[in-house]
Amino acid sequence: IFVFVGLNDCGFGAKLAPTCEAEKGDLTVFSEAYGAMLTKLITNYPRAAVWCLTLPQGLTDGYAPTQAARERAAAYSRIIAACAAAHGCRVADICGMEPYDSRVGLHPTAEGMKQLAAAVLAALREAER
């Protein structure tokens, strides 16, 4: 199972992690929701290998993402990797790939999907070494 989740959360600035005890278990917090999703996947598909994909950046009207956007994606990607590790899942780290072709920096075009697929395959090969 490939989990490619979080681009919208990142794009809209969802809170990354709980900042107080009351926010633990709050599914509006990205790390809490991501962890809950992984728990459900593992429970429902106990024999499946689960690969969590970190968050790459897309081009916006042909322009590269800003440094702030890259840093934000990297922060979400660190949460993804931590949640994956905590749940015994694998990580396909594609956060650092070249920006993919997209519509408004988020939704990949057909070419962007090819770029994402190539990056995932490369990350899988690297993880298997």
mmCIF file of C-alpha atoms in Angstrom:
data_model
loop_
_atom_site.group_PDB
_atom_site.id
_atom_site.type_symbol
_atom_site.label_atom_id
_atom_site.label_comp_id
_atom_site.label_asym_id
_atom_site.label_seq_id
_atom_site.Cartn_x
_atom_site.Cartn_y
_atom_site.Cartn_z
ATOM 1 C CA ILE A 1 0.000 0.000 0.000
ATOM 2 C CA PHE A 2 1.405 3.374 -0.994
ATOM 3 C CA VAL A 3 0.289 6.247 1.220
ATOM 4 C CA PHE A 4 0.588 9.607 -0.528
ATOM 5 C CA VAL A 5 -1.230 11.860 1.895
ATOM 6 C CA GLY A 6 -0.546 15.340 3.201
ATOM 7 C CA LEU A 7 -0.146 17.688 0.245
ATOM 8 C CA ASN A 8 -3.421 19.472 0.981
ATOM 9 C CA ASP A 9 -2.652 19.533 4.717
ATOM 10 C CA CYS A 10 0.719 21.097 3.967
ATOM 11 C CA GLY A 11 -0.716 23.504 1.421
ATOM 12 C CA PHE A 12 -3.417 24.705 3.781
ATOM 13 C CA GLY A 13 -1.187 24.798 6.869
ATOM 14 C CA ALA A 14 -2.720 22.076 9.045
ATOM 15 C CA LYS A 15 -1.144 21.985 12.485
ATOM 16 C CA LEU A 16 1.791 19.559 12.410
ATOM 17 C CA ALA A 17 1.805 18.092 15.906
ATOM 18 C CA PRO A 18 0.044 18.508 19.254
ATOM 19 C CA THR A 19 1.279 21.389 21.355
ATOM 20 C CA CYS A 20 -0.619 20.396 24.500
ATOM 21 C CA GLU A 21 -2.108 17.291 26.072
ATOM 22 C CA ALA A 22 -5.623 18.212 24.940
ATOM 23 C CA GLU A 23 -4.551 18.014 21.271
ATOM 24 C CA LYS A 24 -3.371 14.412 21.505
ATOM 25 C CA GLY A 25 -5.858 12.329 19.544
ATOM 26 C CA ASP A 26 -7.242 15.450 17.817
ATOM 27 C CA LEU A 27 -7.596 14.372 14.194
ATOM 28 C CA THR A 28 -7.379 17.966 12.956
ATOM 29 C CA VAL A 29 -3.669 17.771 13.894
ATOM 30 C CA PHE A 30 -1.656 16.252 11.030
ATOM 31 C CA SER A 31 0.544 13.864 13.025
ATOM 32 C CA GLU A 32 -2.447 12.548 14.964
ATOM 33 C CA ALA A 33 -4.547 11.995 11.834
ATOM 34 C CA TYR A 34 -1.651 10.407 9.939
ATOM 35 C CA GLY A 35 -0.933 8.025 12.812
ATOM 36 C CA ALA A 36 -4.621 7.080 13.112
ATOM 37 C CA MET A 37 -4.757 6.378 9.371
ATOM 38 C CA LEU A 38 -1.703 4.111 9.575
ATOM 39 C CA THR A 39 -3.195 2.255 12.544
ATOM 40 C CA LYS A 40 -6.369 1.590 10.528
ATOM 41 C CA LEU A 41 -4.412 0.470 7.456
ATOM 42 C CA ILE A 42 -2.283 -1.946 9.475
ATOM 43 C CA THR A 43 -5.326 -3.284 11.322
ATOM 44 C CA ASN A 44 -7.357 -3.792 8.147
ATOM 45 C CA TYR A 45 -4.473 -5.087 6.012
ATOM 46 C CA PRO A 46 -2.092 -6.841 8.424
ATOM 47 C CA ARG A 47 -0.147 -8.666 5.688
ATOM 48 C CA ALA A 48 0.358 -5.651 3.445
ATOM 49 C CA ALA A 49 3.598 -3.724 3.180
ATOM 50 C CA VAL A 50 2.818 -0.065 3.825
ATOM 51 C CA TRP A 51 5.026 2.563 2.204
ATOM 52 C CA CYS A 52 4.611 6.190 3.261
ATOM 53 C CA LEU A 53 5.646 8.779 0.671
ATOM 54 C CA THR A 54 7.143 12.041 1.841
ATOM 55 C CA LEU A 55 5.937 15.266 0.239
ATOM 56 C CA PRO A 56 7.519 16.589 -2.949
ATOM 57 C CA GLN A 57 6.933 20.042 -4.341
ATOM 58 C CA GLY A 58 5.213 20.952 -7.586
ATOM 59 C CA LEU A 59 5.885 23.760 -10.000
ATOM 60 C CA THR A 60 3.413 26.635 -9.847
ATOM 61 C CA ASP A 61 2.726 27.919 -13.351
ATOM 62 C CA GLY A 62 6.246 26.777 -14.268
ATOM 63 C CA TYR A 63 7.897 28.458 -11.288
ATOM 64 C CA ALA A 64 9.878 26.571 -8.656
ATOM 65 C CA PRO A 65 8.534 26.427 -5.098
ATOM 66 C CA THR A 66 9.729 29.035 -2.644
ATOM 67 C CA GLN A 67 12.217 28.192 0.086
ATOM 68 C CA ALA A 68 9.403 28.564 2.634
ATOM 69 C CA ALA A 69 7.280 26.012 0.730
ATOM 70 C CA ARG A 70 10.226 23.591 0.598
ATOM 71 C CA GLU A 71 10.818 23.960 4.334
ATOM 72 C CA ARG A 72 7.122 23.425 5.079
ATOM 73 C CA ALA A 73 7.075 20.226 2.959
ATOM 74 C CA ALA A 74 10.228 19.031 4.717
ATOM 75 C CA ALA A 75 8.573 19.558 8.127
ATOM 76 C CA TYR A 76 5.528 17.513 7.080
ATOM 77 C CA SER A 77 7.845 14.886 5.588
ATOM 78 C CA ARG A 78 9.667 14.535 8.925
ATOM 79 C CA ILE A 79 6.304 13.882 10.612
ATOM 80 C CA ILE A 80 5.446 11.307 7.926
ATOM 81 C CA ALA A 81 8.775 9.522 8.449
ATOM 82 C CA ALA A 82 8.335 9.547 12.239
ATOM 83 C CA CYS A 83 4.789 8.184 12.018
ATOM 84 C CA ALA A 84 5.941 5.510 9.561
ATOM 85 C CA ALA A 85 8.729 4.439 11.912
ATOM 86 C CA ALA A 86 6.376 4.381 14.910
ATOM 87 C CA HIS A 87 3.986 2.097 13.014
ATOM 88 C CA GLY A 88 6.584 -0.174 11.410
ATOM 89 C CA CYS A 89 5.979 1.170 7.907
ATOM 90 C CA ARG A 90 8.534 1.872 5.186
ATOM 91 C CA VAL A 91 9.316 5.324 3.774
ATOM 92 C CA ALA A 92 9.763 6.291 0.135
ATOM 93 C CA ASP A 93 11.523 9.627 0.527
ATOM 94 C CA ILE A 94 10.609 11.785 -2.456
ATOM 95 C CA CYS A 95 10.618 15.120 -0.630
ATOM 96 C CA GLY A 96 13.868 16.212 -2.249
ATOM 97 C CA MET A 97 12.977 15.332 -5.843
ATOM 98 C CA GLU A 98 13.003 18.023 -8.496
ATOM 99 C CA PRO A 99 9.670 19.876 -8.525
ATOM 100 C CA TYR A 100 7.104 17.973 -10.560
ATOM 101 C CA ASP A 101 4.869 19.444 -13.249
ATOM 102 C CA SER A 102 1.608 20.493 -11.621
ATOM 103 C CA ARG A 103 -1.418 22.693 -11.623
ATOM 104 C CA VAL A 104 -0.960 25.520 -9.128
ATOM 105 C CA GLY A 105 1.882 23.731 -7.327
ATOM 106 C CA LEU A 106 -0.160 20.857 -5.981
ATOM 107 C CA HIS A 107 -2.102 18.600 -8.340
ATOM 108 C CA PRO A 108 0.214 16.806 -10.796
ATOM 109 C CA THR A 109 -0.380 16.921 -14.508
ATOM 110 C CA ALA A 110 0.034 13.733 -16.584
ATOM 111 C CA GLU A 111 3.732 14.578 -16.907
ATOM 112 C CA GLY A 112 3.891 15.293 -13.169
ATOM 113 C CA MET A 113 2.450 11.841 -12.452
ATOM 114 C CA LYS A 114 5.232 10.284 -14.534
ATOM 115 C CA GLN A 115 7.808 12.310 -12.612
ATOM 116 C CA LEU A 116 6.299 11.231 -9.279
ATOM 117 C CA ALA A 117 6.214 7.581 -10.363
ATOM 118 C CA ALA A 118 9.881 7.701 -11.397
ATOM 119 C CA ALA A 119 10.837 9.285 -8.061
ATOM 120 C CA VAL A 120 8.894 6.668 -6.087
ATOM 121 C CA LEU A 121 10.538 3.833 -8.041
ATOM 122 C CA ALA A 122 13.970 5.346 -7.399
ATOM 123 C CA ALA A 123 13.176 5.722 -3.679
ATOM 124 C CA LEU A 124 11.989 2.102 -3.488
ATOM 125 C CA ARG A 125 15.203 0.908 -5.132
ATOM 126 C CA GLU A 126 17.254 3.019 -2.720
ATOM 127 C CA ALA A 127 15.335 1.747 0.320
ATOM 128 C CA GLU A 128 15.910 -1.856 -0.746
ATOM 129 C CA ARG A 129 19.711 -1.416 -0.775
#
